[in-house]
JSON list of C-alpha atoms in Angstrom, two decimals:
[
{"chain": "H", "resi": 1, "resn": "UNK", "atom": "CA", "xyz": [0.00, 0.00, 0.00]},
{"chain": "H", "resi": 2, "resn": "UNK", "atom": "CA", "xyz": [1.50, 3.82, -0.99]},
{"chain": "H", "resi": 3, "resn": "UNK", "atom": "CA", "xyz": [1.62, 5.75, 1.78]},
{"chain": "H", "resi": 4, "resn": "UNK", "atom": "CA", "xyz": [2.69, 9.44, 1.91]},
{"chain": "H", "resi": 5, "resn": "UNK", "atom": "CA", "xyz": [3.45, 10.72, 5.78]},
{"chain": "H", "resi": 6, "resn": "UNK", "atom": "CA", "xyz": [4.28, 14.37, 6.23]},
{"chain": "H", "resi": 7, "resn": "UNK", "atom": "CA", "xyz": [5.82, 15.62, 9.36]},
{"chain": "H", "resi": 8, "resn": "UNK", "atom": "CA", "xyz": [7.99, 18.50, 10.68]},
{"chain": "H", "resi": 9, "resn": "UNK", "atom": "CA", "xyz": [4.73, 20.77, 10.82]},
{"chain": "H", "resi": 10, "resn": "UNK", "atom": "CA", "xyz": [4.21, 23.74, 13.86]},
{"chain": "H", "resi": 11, "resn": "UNK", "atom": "CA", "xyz": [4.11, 26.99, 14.90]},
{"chain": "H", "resi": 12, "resn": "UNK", "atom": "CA", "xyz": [7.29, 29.58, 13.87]},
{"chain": "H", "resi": 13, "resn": "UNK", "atom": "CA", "xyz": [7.63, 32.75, 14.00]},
{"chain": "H", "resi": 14, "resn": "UNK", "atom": "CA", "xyz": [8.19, 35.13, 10.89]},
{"chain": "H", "resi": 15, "resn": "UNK", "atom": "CA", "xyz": [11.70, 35.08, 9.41]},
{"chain": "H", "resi": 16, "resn": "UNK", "atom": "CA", "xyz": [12.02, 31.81, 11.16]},
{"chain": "H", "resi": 17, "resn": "UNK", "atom": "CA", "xyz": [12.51, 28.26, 9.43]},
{"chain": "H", "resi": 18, "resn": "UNK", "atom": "CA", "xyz": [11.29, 25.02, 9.35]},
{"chain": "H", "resi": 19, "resn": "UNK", "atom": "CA", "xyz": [12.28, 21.53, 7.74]},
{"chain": "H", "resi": 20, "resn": "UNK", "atom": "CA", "xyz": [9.05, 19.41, 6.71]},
{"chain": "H", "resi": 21, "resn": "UNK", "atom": "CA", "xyz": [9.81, 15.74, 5.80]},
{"chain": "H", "resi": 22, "resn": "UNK", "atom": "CA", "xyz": [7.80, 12.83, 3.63]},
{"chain": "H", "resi": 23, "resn": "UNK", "atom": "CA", "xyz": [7.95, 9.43, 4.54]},
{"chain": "H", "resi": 24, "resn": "UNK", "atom": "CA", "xyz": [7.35, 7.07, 1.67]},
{"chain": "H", "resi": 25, "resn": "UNK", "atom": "CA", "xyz": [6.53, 3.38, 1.66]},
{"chain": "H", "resi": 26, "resn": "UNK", "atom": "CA", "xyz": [4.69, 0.96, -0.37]},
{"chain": "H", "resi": 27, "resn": "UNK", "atom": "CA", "xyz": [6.55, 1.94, -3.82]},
{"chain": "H", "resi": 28, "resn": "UNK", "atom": "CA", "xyz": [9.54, 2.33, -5.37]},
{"chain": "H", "resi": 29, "resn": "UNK", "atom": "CA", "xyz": [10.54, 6.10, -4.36]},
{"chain": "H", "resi": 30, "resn": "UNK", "atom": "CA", "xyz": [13.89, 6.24, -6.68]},
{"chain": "H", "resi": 31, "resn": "UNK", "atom": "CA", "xyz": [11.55, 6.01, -9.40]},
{"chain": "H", "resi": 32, "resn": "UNK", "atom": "CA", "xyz": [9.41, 8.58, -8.61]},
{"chain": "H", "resi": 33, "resn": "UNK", "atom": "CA", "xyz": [8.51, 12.57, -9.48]},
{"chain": "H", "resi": 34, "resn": "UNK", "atom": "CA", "xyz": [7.75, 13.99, -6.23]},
{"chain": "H", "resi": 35, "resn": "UNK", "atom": "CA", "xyz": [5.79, 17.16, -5.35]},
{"chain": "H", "resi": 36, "resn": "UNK", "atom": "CA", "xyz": [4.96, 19.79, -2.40]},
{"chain": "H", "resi": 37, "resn": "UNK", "atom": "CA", "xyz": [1.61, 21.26, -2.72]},
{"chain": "H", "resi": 38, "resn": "UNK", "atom": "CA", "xyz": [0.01, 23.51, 0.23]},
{"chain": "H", "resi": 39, "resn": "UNK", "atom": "CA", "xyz": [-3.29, 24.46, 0.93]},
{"chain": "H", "resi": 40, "resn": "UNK", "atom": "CA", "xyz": [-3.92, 27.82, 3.67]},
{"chain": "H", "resi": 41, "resn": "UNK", "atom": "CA", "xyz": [-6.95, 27.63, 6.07]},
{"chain": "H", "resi": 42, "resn": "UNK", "atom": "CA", "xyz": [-10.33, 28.18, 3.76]},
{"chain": "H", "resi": 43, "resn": "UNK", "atom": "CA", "xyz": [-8.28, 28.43, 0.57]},
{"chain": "H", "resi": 44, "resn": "UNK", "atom": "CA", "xyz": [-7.41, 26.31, -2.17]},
{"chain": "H", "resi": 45, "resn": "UNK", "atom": "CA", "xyz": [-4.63, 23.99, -3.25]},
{"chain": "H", "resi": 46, "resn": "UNK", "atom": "CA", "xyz": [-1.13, 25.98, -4.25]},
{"chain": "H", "resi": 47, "resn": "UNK", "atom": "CA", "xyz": [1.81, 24.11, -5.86]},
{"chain": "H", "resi": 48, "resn": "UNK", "atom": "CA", "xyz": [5.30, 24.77, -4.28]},
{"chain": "H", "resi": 49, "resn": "UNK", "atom": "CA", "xyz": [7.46, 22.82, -5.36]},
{"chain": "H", "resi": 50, "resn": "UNK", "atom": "CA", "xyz": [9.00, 19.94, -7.94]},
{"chain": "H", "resi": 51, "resn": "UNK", "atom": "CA", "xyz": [11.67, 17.47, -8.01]},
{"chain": "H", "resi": 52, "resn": "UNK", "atom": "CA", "xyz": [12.48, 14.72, -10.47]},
{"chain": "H", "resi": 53, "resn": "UNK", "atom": "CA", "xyz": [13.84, 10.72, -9.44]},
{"chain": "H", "resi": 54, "resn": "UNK", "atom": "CA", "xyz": [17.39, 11.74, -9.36]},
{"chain": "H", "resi": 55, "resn": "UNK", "atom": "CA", "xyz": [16.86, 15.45, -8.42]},
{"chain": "H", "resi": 56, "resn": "UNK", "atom": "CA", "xyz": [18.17, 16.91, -11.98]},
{"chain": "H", "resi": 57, "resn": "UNK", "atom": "CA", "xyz": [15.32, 19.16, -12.44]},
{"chain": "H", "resi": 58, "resn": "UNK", "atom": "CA", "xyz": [13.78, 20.93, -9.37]},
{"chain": "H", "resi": 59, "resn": "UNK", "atom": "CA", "xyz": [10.77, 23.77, -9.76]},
{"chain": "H", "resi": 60, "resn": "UNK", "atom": "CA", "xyz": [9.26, 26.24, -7.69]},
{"chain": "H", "resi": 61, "resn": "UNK", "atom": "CA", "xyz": [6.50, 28.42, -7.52]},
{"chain": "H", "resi": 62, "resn": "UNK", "atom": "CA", "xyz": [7.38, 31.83, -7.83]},
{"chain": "H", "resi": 63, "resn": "UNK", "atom": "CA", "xyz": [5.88, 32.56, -4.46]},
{"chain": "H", "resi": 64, "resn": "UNK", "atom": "CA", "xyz": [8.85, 30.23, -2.81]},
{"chain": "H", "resi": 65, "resn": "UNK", "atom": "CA", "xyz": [11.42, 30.72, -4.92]},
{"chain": "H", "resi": 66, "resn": "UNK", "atom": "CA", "xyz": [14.43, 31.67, -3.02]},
{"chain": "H", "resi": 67, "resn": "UNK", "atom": "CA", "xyz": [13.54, 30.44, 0.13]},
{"chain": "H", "resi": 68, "resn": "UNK", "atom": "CA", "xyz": [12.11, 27.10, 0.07]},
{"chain": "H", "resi": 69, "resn": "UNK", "atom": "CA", "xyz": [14.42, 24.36, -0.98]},
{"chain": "H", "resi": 70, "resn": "UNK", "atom": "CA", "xyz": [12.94, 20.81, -2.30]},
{"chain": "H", "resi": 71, "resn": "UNK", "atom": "CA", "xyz": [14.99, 17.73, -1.39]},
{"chain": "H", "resi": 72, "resn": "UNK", "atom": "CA", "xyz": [15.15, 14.01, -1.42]},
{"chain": "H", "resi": 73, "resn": "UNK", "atom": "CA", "xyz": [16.61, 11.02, -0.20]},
{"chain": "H", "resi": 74, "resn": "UNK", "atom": "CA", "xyz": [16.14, 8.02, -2.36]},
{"chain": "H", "resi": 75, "resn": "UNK", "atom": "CA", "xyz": [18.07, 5.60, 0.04]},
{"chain": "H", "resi": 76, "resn": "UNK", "atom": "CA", "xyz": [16.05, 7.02, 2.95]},
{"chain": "H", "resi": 77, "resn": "UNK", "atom": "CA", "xyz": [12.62, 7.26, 0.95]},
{"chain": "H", "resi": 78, "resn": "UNK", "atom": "CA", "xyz": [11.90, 10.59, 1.90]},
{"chain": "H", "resi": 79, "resn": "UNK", "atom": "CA", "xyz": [11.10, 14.11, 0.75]},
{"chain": "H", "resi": 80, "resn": "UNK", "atom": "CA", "xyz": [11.75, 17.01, 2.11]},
{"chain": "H", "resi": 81, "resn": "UNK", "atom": "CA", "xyz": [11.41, 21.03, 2.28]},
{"chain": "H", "resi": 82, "resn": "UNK", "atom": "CA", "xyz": [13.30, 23.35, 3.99]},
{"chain": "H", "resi": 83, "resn": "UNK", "atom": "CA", "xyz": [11.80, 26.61, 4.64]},
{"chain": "H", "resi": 84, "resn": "UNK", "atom": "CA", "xyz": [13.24, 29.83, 5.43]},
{"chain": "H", "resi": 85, "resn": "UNK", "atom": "CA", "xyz": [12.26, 33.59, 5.87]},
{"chain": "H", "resi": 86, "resn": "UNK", "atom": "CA", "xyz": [8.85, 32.25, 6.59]},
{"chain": "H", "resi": 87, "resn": "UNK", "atom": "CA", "xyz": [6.31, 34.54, 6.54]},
{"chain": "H", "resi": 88, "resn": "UNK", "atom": "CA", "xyz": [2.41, 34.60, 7.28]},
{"chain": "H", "resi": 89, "resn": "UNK", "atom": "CA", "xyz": [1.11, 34.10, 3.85]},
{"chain": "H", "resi": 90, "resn": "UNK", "atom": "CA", "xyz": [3.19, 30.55, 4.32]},
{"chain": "H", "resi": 91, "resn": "UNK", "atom": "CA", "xyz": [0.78, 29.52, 6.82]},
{"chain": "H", "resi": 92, "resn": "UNK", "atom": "CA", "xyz": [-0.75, 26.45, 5.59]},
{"chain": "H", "resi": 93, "resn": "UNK", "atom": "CA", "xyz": [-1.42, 22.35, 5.46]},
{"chain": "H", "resi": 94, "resn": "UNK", "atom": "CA", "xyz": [1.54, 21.26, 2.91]},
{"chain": "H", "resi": 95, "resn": "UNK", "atom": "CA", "xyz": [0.63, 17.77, 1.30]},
{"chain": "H", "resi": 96, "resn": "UNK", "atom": "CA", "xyz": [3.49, 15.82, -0.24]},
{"chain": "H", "resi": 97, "resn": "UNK", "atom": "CA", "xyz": [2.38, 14.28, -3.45]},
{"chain": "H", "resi": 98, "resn": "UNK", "atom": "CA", "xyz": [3.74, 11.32, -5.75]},
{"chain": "H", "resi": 99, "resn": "UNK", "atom": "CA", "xyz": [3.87, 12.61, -9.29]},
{"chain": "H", "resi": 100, "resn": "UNK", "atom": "CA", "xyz": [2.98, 9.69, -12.21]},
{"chain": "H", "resi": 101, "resn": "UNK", "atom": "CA", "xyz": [2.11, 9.76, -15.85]},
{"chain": "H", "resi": 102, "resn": "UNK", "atom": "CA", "xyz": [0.19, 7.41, -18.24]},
{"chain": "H", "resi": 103, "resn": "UNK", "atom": "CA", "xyz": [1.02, 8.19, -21.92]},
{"chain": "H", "resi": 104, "resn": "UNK", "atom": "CA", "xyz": [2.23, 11.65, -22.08]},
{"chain": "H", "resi": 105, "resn": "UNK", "atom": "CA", "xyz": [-0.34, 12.97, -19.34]},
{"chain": "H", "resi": 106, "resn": "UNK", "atom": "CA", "xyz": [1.16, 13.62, -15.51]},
{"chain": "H", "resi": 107, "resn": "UNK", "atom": "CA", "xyz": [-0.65, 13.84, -12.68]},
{"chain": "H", "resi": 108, "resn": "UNK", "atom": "CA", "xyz": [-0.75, 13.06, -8.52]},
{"chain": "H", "resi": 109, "resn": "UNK", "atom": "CA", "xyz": [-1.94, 9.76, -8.10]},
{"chain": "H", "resi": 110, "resn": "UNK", "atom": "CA", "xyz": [-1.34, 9.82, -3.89]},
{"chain": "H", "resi": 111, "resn": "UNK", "atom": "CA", "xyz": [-1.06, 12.34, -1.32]},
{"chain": "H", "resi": 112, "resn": "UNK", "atom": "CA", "xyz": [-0.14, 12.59, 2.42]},
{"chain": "H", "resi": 113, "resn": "UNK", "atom": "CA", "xyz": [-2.10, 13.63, 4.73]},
{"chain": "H", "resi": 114, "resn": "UNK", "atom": "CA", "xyz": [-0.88, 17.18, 5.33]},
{"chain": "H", "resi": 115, "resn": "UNK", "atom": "CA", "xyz": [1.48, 19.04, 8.05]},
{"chain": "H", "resi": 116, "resn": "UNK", "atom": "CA", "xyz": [-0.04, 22.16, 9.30]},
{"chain": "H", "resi": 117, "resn": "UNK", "atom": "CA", "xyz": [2.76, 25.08, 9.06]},
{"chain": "H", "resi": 118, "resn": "UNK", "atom": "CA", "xyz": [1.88, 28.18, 11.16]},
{"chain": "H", "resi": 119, "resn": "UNK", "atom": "CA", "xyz": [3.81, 31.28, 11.05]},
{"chain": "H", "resi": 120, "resn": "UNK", "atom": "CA", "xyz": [2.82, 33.89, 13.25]},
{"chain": "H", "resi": 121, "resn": "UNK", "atom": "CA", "xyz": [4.58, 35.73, 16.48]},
{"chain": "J", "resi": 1, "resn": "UNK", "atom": "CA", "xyz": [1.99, 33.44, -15.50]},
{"chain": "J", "resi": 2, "resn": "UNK", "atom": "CA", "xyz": [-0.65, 30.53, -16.33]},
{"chain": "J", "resi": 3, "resn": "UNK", "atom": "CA", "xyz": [-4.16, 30.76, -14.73]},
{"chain": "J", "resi": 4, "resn": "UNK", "atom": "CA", "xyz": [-6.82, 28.08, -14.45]},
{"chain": "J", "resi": 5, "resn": "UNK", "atom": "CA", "xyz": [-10.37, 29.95, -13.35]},
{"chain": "J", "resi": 6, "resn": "UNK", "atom": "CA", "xyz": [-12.83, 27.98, -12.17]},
{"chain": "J", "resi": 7, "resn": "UNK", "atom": "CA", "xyz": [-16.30, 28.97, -10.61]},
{"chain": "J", "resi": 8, "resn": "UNK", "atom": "CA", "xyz": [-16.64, 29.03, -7.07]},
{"chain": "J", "resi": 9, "resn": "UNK", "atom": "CA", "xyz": [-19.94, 27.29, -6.26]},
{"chain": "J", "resi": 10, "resn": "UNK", "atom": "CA", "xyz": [-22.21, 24.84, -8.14]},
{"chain": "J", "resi": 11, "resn": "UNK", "atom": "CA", "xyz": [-25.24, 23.59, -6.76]},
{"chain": "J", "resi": 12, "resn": "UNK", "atom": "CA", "xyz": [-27.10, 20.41, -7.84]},
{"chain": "J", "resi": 13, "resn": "UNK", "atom": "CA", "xyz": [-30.42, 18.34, -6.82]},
{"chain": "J", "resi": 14, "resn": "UNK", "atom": "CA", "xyz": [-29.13, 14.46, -5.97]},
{"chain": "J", "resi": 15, "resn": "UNK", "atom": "CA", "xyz": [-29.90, 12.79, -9.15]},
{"chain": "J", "resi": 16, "resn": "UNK", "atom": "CA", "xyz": [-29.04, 15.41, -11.69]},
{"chain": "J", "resi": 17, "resn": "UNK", "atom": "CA", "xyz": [-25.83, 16.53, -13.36]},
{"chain": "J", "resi": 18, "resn": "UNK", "atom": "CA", "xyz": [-23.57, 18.81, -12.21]},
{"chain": "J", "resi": 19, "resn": "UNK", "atom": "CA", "xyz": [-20.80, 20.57, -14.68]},
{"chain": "J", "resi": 20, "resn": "UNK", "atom": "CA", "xyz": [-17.76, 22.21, -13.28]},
{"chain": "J", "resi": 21, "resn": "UNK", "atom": "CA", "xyz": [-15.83, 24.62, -15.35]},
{"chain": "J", "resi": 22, "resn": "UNK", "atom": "CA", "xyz": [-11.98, 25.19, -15.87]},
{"chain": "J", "resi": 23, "resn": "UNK", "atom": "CA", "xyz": [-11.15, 27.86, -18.32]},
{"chain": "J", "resi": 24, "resn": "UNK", "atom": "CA", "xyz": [-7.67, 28.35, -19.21]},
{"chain": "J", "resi": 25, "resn": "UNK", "atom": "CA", "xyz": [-5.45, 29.86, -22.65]},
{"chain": "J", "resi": 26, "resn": "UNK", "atom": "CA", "xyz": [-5.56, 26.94, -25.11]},
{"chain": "J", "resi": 27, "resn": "UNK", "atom": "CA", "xyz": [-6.28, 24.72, -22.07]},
{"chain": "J", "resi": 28, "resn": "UNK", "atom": "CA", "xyz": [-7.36, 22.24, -24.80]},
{"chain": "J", "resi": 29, "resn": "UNK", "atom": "CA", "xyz": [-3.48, 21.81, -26.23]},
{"chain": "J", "resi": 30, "resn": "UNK", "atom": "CA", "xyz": [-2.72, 20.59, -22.47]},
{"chain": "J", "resi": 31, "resn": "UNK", "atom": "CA", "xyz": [-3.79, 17.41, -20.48]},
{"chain": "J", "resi": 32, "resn": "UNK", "atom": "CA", "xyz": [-5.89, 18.37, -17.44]},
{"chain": "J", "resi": 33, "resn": "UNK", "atom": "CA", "xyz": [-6.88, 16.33, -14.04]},
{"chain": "J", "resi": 34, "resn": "UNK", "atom": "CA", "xyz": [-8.86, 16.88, -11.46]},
{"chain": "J", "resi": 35, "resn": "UNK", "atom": "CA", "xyz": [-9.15, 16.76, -7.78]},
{"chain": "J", "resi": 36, "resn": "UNK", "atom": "CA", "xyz": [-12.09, 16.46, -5.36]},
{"chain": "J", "resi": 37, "resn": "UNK", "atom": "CA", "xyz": [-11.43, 17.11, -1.95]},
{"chain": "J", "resi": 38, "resn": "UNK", "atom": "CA", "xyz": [-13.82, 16.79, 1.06]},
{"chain": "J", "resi": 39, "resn": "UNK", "atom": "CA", "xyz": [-13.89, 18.19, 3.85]},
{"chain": "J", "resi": 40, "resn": "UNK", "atom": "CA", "xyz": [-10.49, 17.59, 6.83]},
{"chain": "J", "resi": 41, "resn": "UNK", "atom": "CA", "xyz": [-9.08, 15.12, 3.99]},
{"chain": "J", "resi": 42, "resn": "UNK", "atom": "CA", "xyz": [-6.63, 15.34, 0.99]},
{"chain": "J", "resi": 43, "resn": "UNK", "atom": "CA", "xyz": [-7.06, 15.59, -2.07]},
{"chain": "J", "resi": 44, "resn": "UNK", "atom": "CA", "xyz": [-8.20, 12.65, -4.69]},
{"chain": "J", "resi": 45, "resn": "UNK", "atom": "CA", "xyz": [-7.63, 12.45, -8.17]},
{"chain": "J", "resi": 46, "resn": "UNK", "atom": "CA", "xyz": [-10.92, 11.74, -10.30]},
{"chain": "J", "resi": 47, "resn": "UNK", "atom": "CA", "xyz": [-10.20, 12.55, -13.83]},
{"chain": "J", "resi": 48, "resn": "UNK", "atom": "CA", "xyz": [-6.65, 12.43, -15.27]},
{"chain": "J", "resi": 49, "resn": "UNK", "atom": "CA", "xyz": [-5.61, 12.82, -18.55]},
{"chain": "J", "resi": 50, "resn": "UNK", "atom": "CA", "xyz": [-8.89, 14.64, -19.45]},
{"chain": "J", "resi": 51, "resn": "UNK", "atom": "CA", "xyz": [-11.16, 12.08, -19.50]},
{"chain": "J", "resi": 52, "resn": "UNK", "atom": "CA", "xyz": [-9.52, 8.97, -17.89]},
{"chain": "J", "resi": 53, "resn": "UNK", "atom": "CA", "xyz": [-11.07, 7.73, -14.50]},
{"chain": "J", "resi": 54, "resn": "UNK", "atom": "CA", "xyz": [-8.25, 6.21, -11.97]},
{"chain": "J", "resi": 55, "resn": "UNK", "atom": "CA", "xyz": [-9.42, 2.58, -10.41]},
{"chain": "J", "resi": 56, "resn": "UNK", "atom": "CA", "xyz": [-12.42, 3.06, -8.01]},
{"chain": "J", "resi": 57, "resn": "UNK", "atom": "CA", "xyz": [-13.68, 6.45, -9.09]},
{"chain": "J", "resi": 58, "resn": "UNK", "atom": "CA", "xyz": [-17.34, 5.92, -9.93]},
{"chain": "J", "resi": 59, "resn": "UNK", "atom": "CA", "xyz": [-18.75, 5.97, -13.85]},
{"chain": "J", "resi": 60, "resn": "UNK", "atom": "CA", "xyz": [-20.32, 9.08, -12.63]},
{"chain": "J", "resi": 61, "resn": "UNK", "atom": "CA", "xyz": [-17.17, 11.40, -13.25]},
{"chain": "J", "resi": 62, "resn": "UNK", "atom": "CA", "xyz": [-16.39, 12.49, -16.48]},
{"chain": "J", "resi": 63, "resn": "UNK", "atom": "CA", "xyz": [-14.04, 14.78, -17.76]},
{"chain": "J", "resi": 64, "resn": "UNK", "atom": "CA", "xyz": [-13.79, 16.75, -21.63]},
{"chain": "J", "resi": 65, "resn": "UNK", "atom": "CA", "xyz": [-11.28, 19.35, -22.55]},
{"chain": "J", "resi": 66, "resn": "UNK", "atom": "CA", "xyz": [-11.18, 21.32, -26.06]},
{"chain": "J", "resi": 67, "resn": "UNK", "atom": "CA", "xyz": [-10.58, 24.99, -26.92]},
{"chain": "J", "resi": 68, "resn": "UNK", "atom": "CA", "xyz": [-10.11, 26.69, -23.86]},
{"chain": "J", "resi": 69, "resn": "UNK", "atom": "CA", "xyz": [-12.59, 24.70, -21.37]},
{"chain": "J", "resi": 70, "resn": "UNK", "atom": "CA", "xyz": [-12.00, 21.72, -19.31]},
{"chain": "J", "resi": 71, "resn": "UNK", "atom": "CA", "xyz": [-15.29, 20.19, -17.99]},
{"chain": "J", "resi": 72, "resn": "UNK", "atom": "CA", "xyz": [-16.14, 18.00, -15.17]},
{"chain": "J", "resi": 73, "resn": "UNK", "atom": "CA", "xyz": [-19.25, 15.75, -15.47]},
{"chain": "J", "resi": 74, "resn": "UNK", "atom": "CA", "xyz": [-21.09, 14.46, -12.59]},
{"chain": "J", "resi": 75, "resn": "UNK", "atom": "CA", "xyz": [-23.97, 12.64, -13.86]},
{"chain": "J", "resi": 76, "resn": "UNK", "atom": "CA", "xyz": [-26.50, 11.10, -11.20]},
{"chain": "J", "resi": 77, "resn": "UNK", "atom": "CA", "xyz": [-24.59, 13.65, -8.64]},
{"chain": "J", "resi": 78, "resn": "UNK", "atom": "CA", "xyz": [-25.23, 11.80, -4.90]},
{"chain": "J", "resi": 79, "resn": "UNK", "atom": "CA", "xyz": [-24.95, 13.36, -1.78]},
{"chain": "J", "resi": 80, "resn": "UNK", "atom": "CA", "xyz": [-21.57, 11.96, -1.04]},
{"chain": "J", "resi": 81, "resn": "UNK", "atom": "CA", "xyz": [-20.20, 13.89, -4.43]},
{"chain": "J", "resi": 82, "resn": "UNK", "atom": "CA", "xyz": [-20.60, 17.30, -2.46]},
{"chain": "J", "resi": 83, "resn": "UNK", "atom": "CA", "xyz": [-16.68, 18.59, -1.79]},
{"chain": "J", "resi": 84, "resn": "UNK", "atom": "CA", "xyz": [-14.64, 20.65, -3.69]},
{"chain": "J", "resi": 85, "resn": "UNK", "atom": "CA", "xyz": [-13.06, 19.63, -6.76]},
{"chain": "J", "resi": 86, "resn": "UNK", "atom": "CA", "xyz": [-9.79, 21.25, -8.52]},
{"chain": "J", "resi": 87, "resn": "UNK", "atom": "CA", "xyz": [-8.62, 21.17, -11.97]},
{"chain": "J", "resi": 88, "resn": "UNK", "atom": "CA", "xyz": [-4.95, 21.02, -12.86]},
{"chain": "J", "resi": 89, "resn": "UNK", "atom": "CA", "xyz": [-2.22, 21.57, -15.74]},
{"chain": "J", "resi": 90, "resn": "UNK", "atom": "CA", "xyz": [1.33, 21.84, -16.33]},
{"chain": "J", "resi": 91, "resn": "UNK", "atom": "CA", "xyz": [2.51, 24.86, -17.94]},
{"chain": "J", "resi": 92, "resn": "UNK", "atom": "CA", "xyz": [6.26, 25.96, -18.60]},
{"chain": "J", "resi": 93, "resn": "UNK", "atom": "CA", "xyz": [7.75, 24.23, -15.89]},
{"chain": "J", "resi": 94, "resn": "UNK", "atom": "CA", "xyz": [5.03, 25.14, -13.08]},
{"chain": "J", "resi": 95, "resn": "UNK", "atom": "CA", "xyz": [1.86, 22.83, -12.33]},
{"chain": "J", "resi": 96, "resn": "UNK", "atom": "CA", "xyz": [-1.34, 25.19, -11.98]},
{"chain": "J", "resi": 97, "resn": "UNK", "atom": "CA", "xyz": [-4.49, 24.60, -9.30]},
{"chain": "J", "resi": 98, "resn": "UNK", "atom": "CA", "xyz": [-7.51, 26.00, -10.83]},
{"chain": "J", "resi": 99, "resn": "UNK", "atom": "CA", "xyz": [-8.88, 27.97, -7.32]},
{"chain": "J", "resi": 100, "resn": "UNK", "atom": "CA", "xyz": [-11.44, 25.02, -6.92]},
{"chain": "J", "resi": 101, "resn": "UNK", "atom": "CA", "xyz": [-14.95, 24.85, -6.87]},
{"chain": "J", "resi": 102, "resn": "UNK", "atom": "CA", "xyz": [-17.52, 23.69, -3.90]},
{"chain": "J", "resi": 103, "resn": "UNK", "atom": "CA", "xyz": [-20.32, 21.32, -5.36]},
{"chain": "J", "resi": 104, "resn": "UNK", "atom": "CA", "xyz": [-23.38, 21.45, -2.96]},
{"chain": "J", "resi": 105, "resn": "UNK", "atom": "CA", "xyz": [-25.90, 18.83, -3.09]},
{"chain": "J", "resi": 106, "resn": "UNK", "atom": "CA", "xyz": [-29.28, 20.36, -1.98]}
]
């Protein structure tokens, strides 16, 4: 069974940072497209940030860029994102999510189950 | 930068069909999926690819895209369809969230 386990979530304060982790089981993670997506209270889903099997090719929204940093470790099965300069419009539930594609098409077949980041003082 | 606009509410009687919106520039020339999510829980994919339903996802779910419109179907909507459901698509390196839209079943 794929499971997806976020953790790493709290409460910082702005300017602060924070290191959220993925734990992945059930599938091959080396082979693998992994994604960070976030979601704050009442509002929709947001995509943060991208990172291919062998972590070649990273993305990031432009909202992140610069001060979230997307990282894995295949031997360890996890994901990760390291935040930084944190501010209150980073408050949010960030979902991990395992990337696949059938043809040409790509989409996120699983996701965790969210880590609640809250930034305020 | 790419935008996916969706409407924010749709409401539908149980039994009838409910069609959910995703406009986007040439949103046709791109593959689109969609999300519902409920309510405390993550997402779940219901249409990839368009028009492809993943394993379990019920008949009921549709999907179309051409020009710039992407269209979610739910025929025979039932009371445990109401959530809010997100398109997607991948443009120039970024993946885009339509901003979702709540399906109420009164």
């Amino acid at each position: 069974e794929v499971q997806l386990v976020e953790s790493g979530g709290g409460l910082v304060q702005p300017g602060g940072s924070l290191r959220l982790s993925c734990a992945a089981s059930g599938f091959t993670f080396s082979n693998y497209i992994m994604n960070w997506v976030r979601q704050a209270p009442g509002k929709g889903l947001e995509w943060v940030s991208y990172i291919i099997s062998d972590s070649s090719t990273i993305y990031y929204a432009d909202s992140v860029k610069g001060r979230f940093t997307i990282s894995r470790d295949n031997a360890k099965n996890s994901l990760y994102l390291q935040m930084s300069s944190l501010r209150a419009e980073d408050t949010a539930v960030y979902y991990c999510a395992r990337e696949v594609y059938d043809n040409s098409a790509y989409f996120f077949d699983y996701w965790g189950q969210g880590t609640l980041v809250t930034v305020s003082s | 930068s790419y935008e996916l606009t969706q409407p924010s509410s749709v409401s539908v009687s149980p039994g009838q069909t409910a069609s959910i919106t995703c406009s986007g520039h040439k949103l046709g020339n791109k593959y689109t999926c969609w999300y519902q999510q409920k309510p405390g829980q993550s997402p779940v994919l219901v249409i990839y690819e368009d028009t492809k339903r993943p394993s379990g996802i019920p008949e009921r779910f549709s999907g179309s895209n051409s020009g710039n419109t992407a269209t979610l179907t739910i025929s025979g909507t039932q009371a445990m369809d109401e959530a809010d459901y997100y398109c997607q698509a991948w443009d120039s390196g970024t993946w885009v969230f339509g901003g979702g839209t709540k399906v109420t079943v009164l």
